[in-house]
Amino acid sequence: MAKHDLDSNYLDPDYEPVVNHSGNSAFQDVLAARMQRRTLMKGGVGAALASIMGFGIAGCGSDSDSDDRSNGGNGSAGPGEGSATELGFAAIPVSSANKVVVPVGYSTKAFLPWGTPITGSYPAFRADASNSGADQEQQVGMHHDGLHFFPIDFKTGGNSSDEGLLVMNHEYINQAALHPDGPTYNANGMRPADEVRKEVAAHGVSVVHIKKDSTGDWDIVFGSPFNRRVTGNTEMDIRGPLRGYQKLSTRFSKNGTQTRGTLNNCSMGPTPWGTYLAAEENWHGYFANSSQTKPREQTRHGVGGASRYDWELAEGGDDQYVRFNITPTAQSAEDDYRNEANTYGYMVEIDPFTPESKPQKRTALGRFGHEGVIFAPVEEGKPVVCYSGDDSRFEYIYKFVSSRPYYAATASGYLLDEGTLYVARYNEDGSGDWLPLSLDDAGFAASVEAAQGSLVGNVQFDGFENQADVLLNTRLAADIAGATPMDRPEWGAVDPNTGEVYFTLTNNSRRTEEQVNAANPRAENRTGHIIRWREGGDDFAATEFQWDIFVFAGEQGTETVVDGDVAVSLTDDNIFNSPDGLWFDYNGRLWIQTDGSDAPPYQNNMMLAANPETRDIRRFFVGPQGCEVTGVVTTPDVKTMFVNIQHPARDWPFGNEGDHPRDATVIVVRDDKGVIGA
């Protein structure tokens, strides 16, 4: 997602500081002598870079011999299964209108806007934004992001497309819109406690039980026990290798086994066993540390002296807000909140079918700026494999392989507590390696030993205490392992027909000519691209892969060239910039969402559909003014699509919001009740 901040620069791709100074994989250090297959970009801003090449994947875009995989999460087979990935709609033009635009033959409706009551006493939303903090804890949160539809009969093996649980993240907030007159302070510079309570409550996750009525329209099932809000104050368990680690000890949980809240949740990941993983991305901005020197687990993530929303300044000194001041104030960590930030930066598992269950932070998947997580298709008796991107400039792509095998009858989140976390190295010859971040691996242990006493990026490295310390400092471990710094890796998706893995690389205007590499070949990459790979031997647990670039984003004439032939040449029908959201529907069409410039020629942010076999890409959806288009899922029959709109400008979605625009989910259907995109 975008690097959101309080001031007018919050959508400026140049605003967020770079915190990775490791300099891994500089182009001149790893350039291969000869390239046999190439994927290159030319046209627009990239014409001068046509000599920067990457390799294609043998078999990319073709039918796979291994089509018998089952996937209970993203890309699982449903009633619409098959390889019919052709696009059956005419591309729509770019738009600067303050409304949603879709192709002829489709209709849209705004659904579940911020403030919709879903639980408790169902407090009505007030148009002047005067709802209390207690109200917000019972209402849909702000800034909708990643979402997933769980059929109501999922747990019994069903695939209902008429009723289910819609679960969504709420990434951050617009303080000016959240309150009648924006955030306020008293004469002593303190924040009203109820304003802070409301802001914390507007974060987190909403679980909403929805069902079609007799006319086919979707509505909330009011009074359902499944309706739930998880907020920035909800108590959570720490699971995996970091559970009980002394660097997670706080006044709230002296033994480091619990924490409160999940924040800045971006994309997500549905698990094969029917739970929802929320991603903690830009969590670092919520904490204030006025100390002159900060521990490496803060500096490598950019924790500063001031916090984003001043929650630590809430009147009354309530412990649940004081915790955002992580400046050491006591003799030990058990008596203050110096370690509070160490309890953030994880994937958070929420069971939507068990509303009384406690969310679990799954630390074995690493601690960094998680954009989301995507699961590979699961097979009985084999490990669970999932991928996650770290959404910041020059950060990395990771893969987790569970130690224990998957069995559908017993699978649960325990599978995510033990395993090996890998980080990706993209080689110049089109091959790739998964580098283990484990002290039990001789190669990684040797790199750790060699790095001790040296400056790794902006951190003076003095070793790791244990494997828990490695995972607490995942970014630093990846620096030492020699991973490839990427152009803001965000959403991932696995092709249900071929098993190929796709990731968006949104942009990176800070990359210089000296820092380009084959996987990130554009200096000052302001428009981004999409990379993909195939695991060695079609084994998702493999430690080697082959990669290519699926498409370069940009303006008219931007080309993606494969084996000397133009595979994609962008036209008015499909120009786009800053690819972000990514999802394969259950038929295998790839949906691409953007979060970038809304200036000409691109205009408002959009969603496009792609045929992964032919690279036919067409614009399908354009959002209202000022928004990010983020989060997409369909019902199993692919006849209802849900798309999230985040931070819209004034007067959306109903035309009378003024200074209090409301993020919302958009329902998209075909007028003839057919399959979306076909």
PDB file of C-alpha atoms in Angstrom, residues 41-150:
ATOM      1  CA  MET A  41      11.308  -2.920 -21.101  1.00  0.00           C
ATOM      2  CA  LYS A  42      11.458  -0.017 -23.492  1.00  0.00           C
ATOM      3  CA  GLY A  43       9.400   3.041 -24.301  1.00  0.00           C
ATOM      4  CA  GLY A  44       8.331   5.900 -22.026  1.00  0.00           C
ATOM      5  CA  VAL A  45      10.756   6.484 -19.194  1.00  0.00           C
ATOM      6  CA  GLY A  46      12.493   3.202 -19.817  1.00  0.00           C
ATOM      7  CA  ALA A  47      13.846   3.563 -23.337  1.00  0.00           C
ATOM      8  CA  ALA A  48      17.392   4.067 -22.093  1.00  0.00           C
ATOM      9  CA  LEU A  49      17.177   0.893 -20.031  1.00  0.00           C
ATOM     10  CA  ALA A  50      16.416  -1.550 -22.823  1.00  0.00           C
ATOM     11  CA  SER A  51      19.786  -3.199 -22.295  1.00  0.00           C
ATOM     12  CA  ILE A  52      18.824  -4.321 -18.778  1.00  0.00           C
ATOM     13  CA  MET A  53      17.566  -7.868 -19.211  1.00  0.00           C
ATOM     14  CA  GLY A  54      16.061 -10.676 -17.178  1.00  0.00           C
ATOM     15  CA  PHE A  55      15.362 -14.278 -18.070  1.00  0.00           C
ATOM     16  CA  GLY A  56      12.045 -15.811 -19.006  1.00  0.00           C
ATOM     17  CA  ILE A  57      10.595 -18.886 -17.362  1.00  0.00           C
ATOM     18  CA  ALA A  58      10.474 -22.080 -19.336  1.00  0.00           C
ATOM     19  CA  GLY A  59       6.790 -22.840 -19.582  1.00  0.00           C
ATOM     20  CA  CYS A  60       5.547 -19.490 -18.250  1.00  0.00           C
ATOM     21  CA  GLY A  61       2.145 -18.769 -19.695  1.00  0.00           C
ATOM     22  CA  SER A  62       1.696 -22.341 -20.856  1.00  0.00           C
ATOM     23  CA  ASP A  63      -0.329 -25.205 -19.470  1.00  0.00           C
ATOM     24  CA  SER A  64       1.280 -27.040 -16.570  1.00  0.00           C
ATOM     25  CA  ASP A  65       1.605 -30.790 -16.316  1.00  0.00           C
ATOM     26  CA  SER A  66       0.767 -30.490 -12.626  1.00  0.00           C
ATOM     27  CA  ASP A  67      -2.822 -29.284 -12.487  1.00  0.00           C
ATOM     28  CA  ASP A  68      -3.989 -31.544  -9.674  1.00  0.00           C
ATOM     29  CA  ARG A  69      -3.065 -29.256  -6.796  1.00  0.00           C
ATOM     30  CA  SER A  70      -5.757 -28.245  -4.309  1.00  0.00           C
ATOM     31  CA  ASN A  71      -5.723 -24.914  -2.554  1.00  0.00           C
ATOM     32  CA  GLY A  72      -8.033 -24.058   0.291  1.00  0.00           C
ATOM     33  CA  GLY A  73      -7.018 -20.414   0.322  1.00  0.00           C
ATOM     34  CA  ASN A  74      -6.356 -17.957  -2.488  1.00  0.00           C
ATOM     35  CA  GLY A  75      -6.999 -19.584  -5.833  1.00  0.00           C
ATOM     36  CA  SER A  76      -8.852 -22.619  -4.595  1.00  0.00           C
ATOM     37  CA  ALA A  77     -10.879 -24.471  -7.146  1.00  0.00           C
ATOM     38  CA  GLY A  78     -14.589 -23.828  -7.076  1.00  0.00           C
ATOM     39  CA  PRO A  79     -17.571 -24.159  -9.352  1.00  0.00           C
ATOM     40  CA  GLY A  80     -15.824 -21.911 -11.866  1.00  0.00           C
ATOM     41  CA  GLU A  81     -12.651 -24.004 -12.003  1.00  0.00           C
ATOM     42  CA  GLY A  82     -10.848 -24.428 -15.291  1.00  0.00           C
ATOM     43  CA  SER A  83      -8.371 -22.586 -17.464  1.00  0.00           C
ATOM     44  CA  ALA A  84     -10.824 -20.280 -19.226  1.00  0.00           C
ATOM     45  CA  THR A  85      -8.747 -17.160 -18.639  1.00  0.00           C
ATOM     46  CA  GLU A  86      -9.843 -15.224 -21.722  1.00  0.00           C
ATOM     47  CA  LEU A  87     -11.164 -11.724 -21.099  1.00  0.00           C
ATOM     48  CA  GLY A  88     -14.729 -11.230 -22.281  1.00  0.00           C
ATOM     49  CA  PHE A  89     -15.234  -7.501 -21.826  1.00  0.00           C
ATOM     50  CA  ALA A  90     -14.213  -4.347 -23.662  1.00  0.00           C
ATOM     51  CA  ALA A  91     -11.587  -2.251 -21.865  1.00  0.00           C
ATOM     52  CA  ILE A  92     -12.838   0.971 -20.314  1.00  0.00           C
ATOM     53  CA  PRO A  93     -10.998   4.294 -20.662  1.00  0.00           C
ATOM     54  CA  VAL A  94      -9.192   6.096 -17.878  1.00  0.00           C
ATOM     55  CA  SER A  95     -11.395   8.313 -15.738  1.00  0.00           C
ATOM     56  CA  SER A  96     -11.103  11.379 -13.530  1.00  0.00           C
ATOM     57  CA  ALA A  97     -14.740  11.230 -12.392  1.00  0.00           C
ATOM     58  CA  ASN A  98     -15.636  11.015  -8.722  1.00  0.00           C
ATOM     59  CA  LYS A  99     -17.393   7.684  -9.188  1.00  0.00           C
ATOM     60  CA  VAL A 100     -16.678   4.041  -9.922  1.00  0.00           C
ATOM     61  CA  VAL A 101     -16.570   3.141 -13.614  1.00  0.00           C
ATOM     62  CA  VAL A 102     -16.944  -0.431 -14.961  1.00  0.00           C
ATOM     63  CA  PRO A 103     -17.604  -1.901 -18.430  1.00  0.00           C
ATOM     64  CA  VAL A 104     -20.986  -1.787 -20.108  1.00  0.00           C
ATOM     65  CA  GLY A 105     -23.057  -4.707 -18.844  1.00  0.00           C
ATOM     66  CA  TYR A 106     -21.808  -4.429 -15.261  1.00  0.00           C
ATOM     67  CA  SER A 107     -23.273  -2.667 -12.231  1.00  0.00           C
ATOM     68  CA  THR A 108     -21.775  -1.515  -8.917  1.00  0.00           C
ATOM     69  CA  LYS A 109     -23.010  -0.682  -5.445  1.00  0.00           C
ATOM     70  CA  ALA A 110     -21.219   0.772  -2.400  1.00  0.00           C
ATOM     71  CA  PHE A 111     -21.376  -1.579   0.586  1.00  0.00           C
ATOM     72  CA  LEU A 112     -20.137  -1.557   4.196  1.00  0.00           C
ATOM     73  CA  PRO A 113     -18.758   2.002   4.268  1.00  0.00           C
ATOM     74  CA  TRP A 114     -16.678   3.162   7.223  1.00  0.00           C
ATOM     75  CA  GLY A 115     -18.909   3.536  10.276  1.00  0.00           C
ATOM     76  CA  THR A 116     -21.473   0.891   9.313  1.00  0.00           C
ATOM     77  CA  PRO A 117     -22.724  -0.679  12.587  1.00  0.00           C
ATOM     78  CA  ILE A 118     -22.061  -4.422  12.649  1.00  0.00           C
ATOM     79  CA  THR A 119     -22.100  -5.555  16.273  1.00  0.00           C
ATOM     80  CA  GLY A 120     -22.993  -4.717  19.873  1.00  0.00           C
ATOM     81  CA  SER A 121     -25.732  -2.095  20.103  1.00  0.00           C
ATOM     82  CA  TYR A 122     -25.358  -1.257  16.376  1.00  0.00           C
ATOM     83  CA  PRO A 123     -24.780   2.500  16.841  1.00  0.00           C
ATOM     84  CA  ALA A 124     -25.818   4.448  13.738  1.00  0.00           C
ATOM     85  CA  PHE A 125     -23.138   6.332  11.819  1.00  0.00           C
ATOM     86  CA  ARG A 126     -23.288  10.108  12.233  1.00  0.00           C
ATOM     87  CA  ALA A 127     -22.565  12.084   9.085  1.00  0.00           C
ATOM     88  CA  ASP A 128     -20.693  14.776  11.034  1.00  0.00           C
ATOM     89  CA  ALA A 129     -18.265  12.102  12.352  1.00  0.00           C
ATOM     90  CA  SER A 130     -19.321  12.710  15.956  1.00  0.00           C
ATOM     91  CA  ASN A 131     -19.559   9.028  16.890  1.00  0.00           C
ATOM     92  CA  SER A 132     -17.684   8.127  20.065  1.00  0.00           C
ATOM     93  CA  GLY A 133     -14.805   5.740  20.506  1.00  0.00           C
ATOM     94  CA  ALA A 134     -17.204   3.166  21.950  1.00  0.00           C
ATOM     95  CA  ASP A 135     -19.373   3.512  18.834  1.00  0.00           C
ATOM     96  CA  GLN A 136     -16.387   2.977  16.533  1.00  0.00           C
ATOM     97  CA  GLU A 137     -15.553  -0.265  18.332  1.00  0.00           C
ATOM     98  CA  GLN A 138     -18.911  -1.586  17.064  1.00  0.00           C
ATOM     99  CA  GLN A 139     -18.676  -0.171  13.542  1.00  0.00           C
ATOM    100  CA  VAL A 140     -16.746  -0.999  10.379  1.00  0.00           C
ATOM    101  CA  GLY A 141     -13.275   0.546  10.555  1.00  0.00           C
ATOM    102  CA  MET A 142     -11.641   3.100   8.295  1.00  0.00           C
ATOM    103  CA  HIS A 143      -9.465   2.707   5.199  1.00  0.00           C
ATOM    104  CA  HIS A 144     -10.560  -0.691   3.923  1.00  0.00           C
ATOM    105  CA  ASP A 145      -7.797  -2.839   2.463  1.00  0.00           C
ATOM    106  CA  GLY A 146      -7.253  -6.564   1.855  1.00  0.00           C
ATOM    107  CA  LEU A 147     -10.429  -8.652   2.078  1.00  0.00           C
ATOM    108  CA  HIS A 148     -11.630 -12.224   1.649  1.00  0.00           C
ATOM    109  CA  PHE A 149     -14.996 -13.945   1.313  1.00  0.00           C
ATOM    110  CA  PHE A 150     -15.374 -17.146   3.339  1.00  0.00           C
TER     111      PHE A 150
END
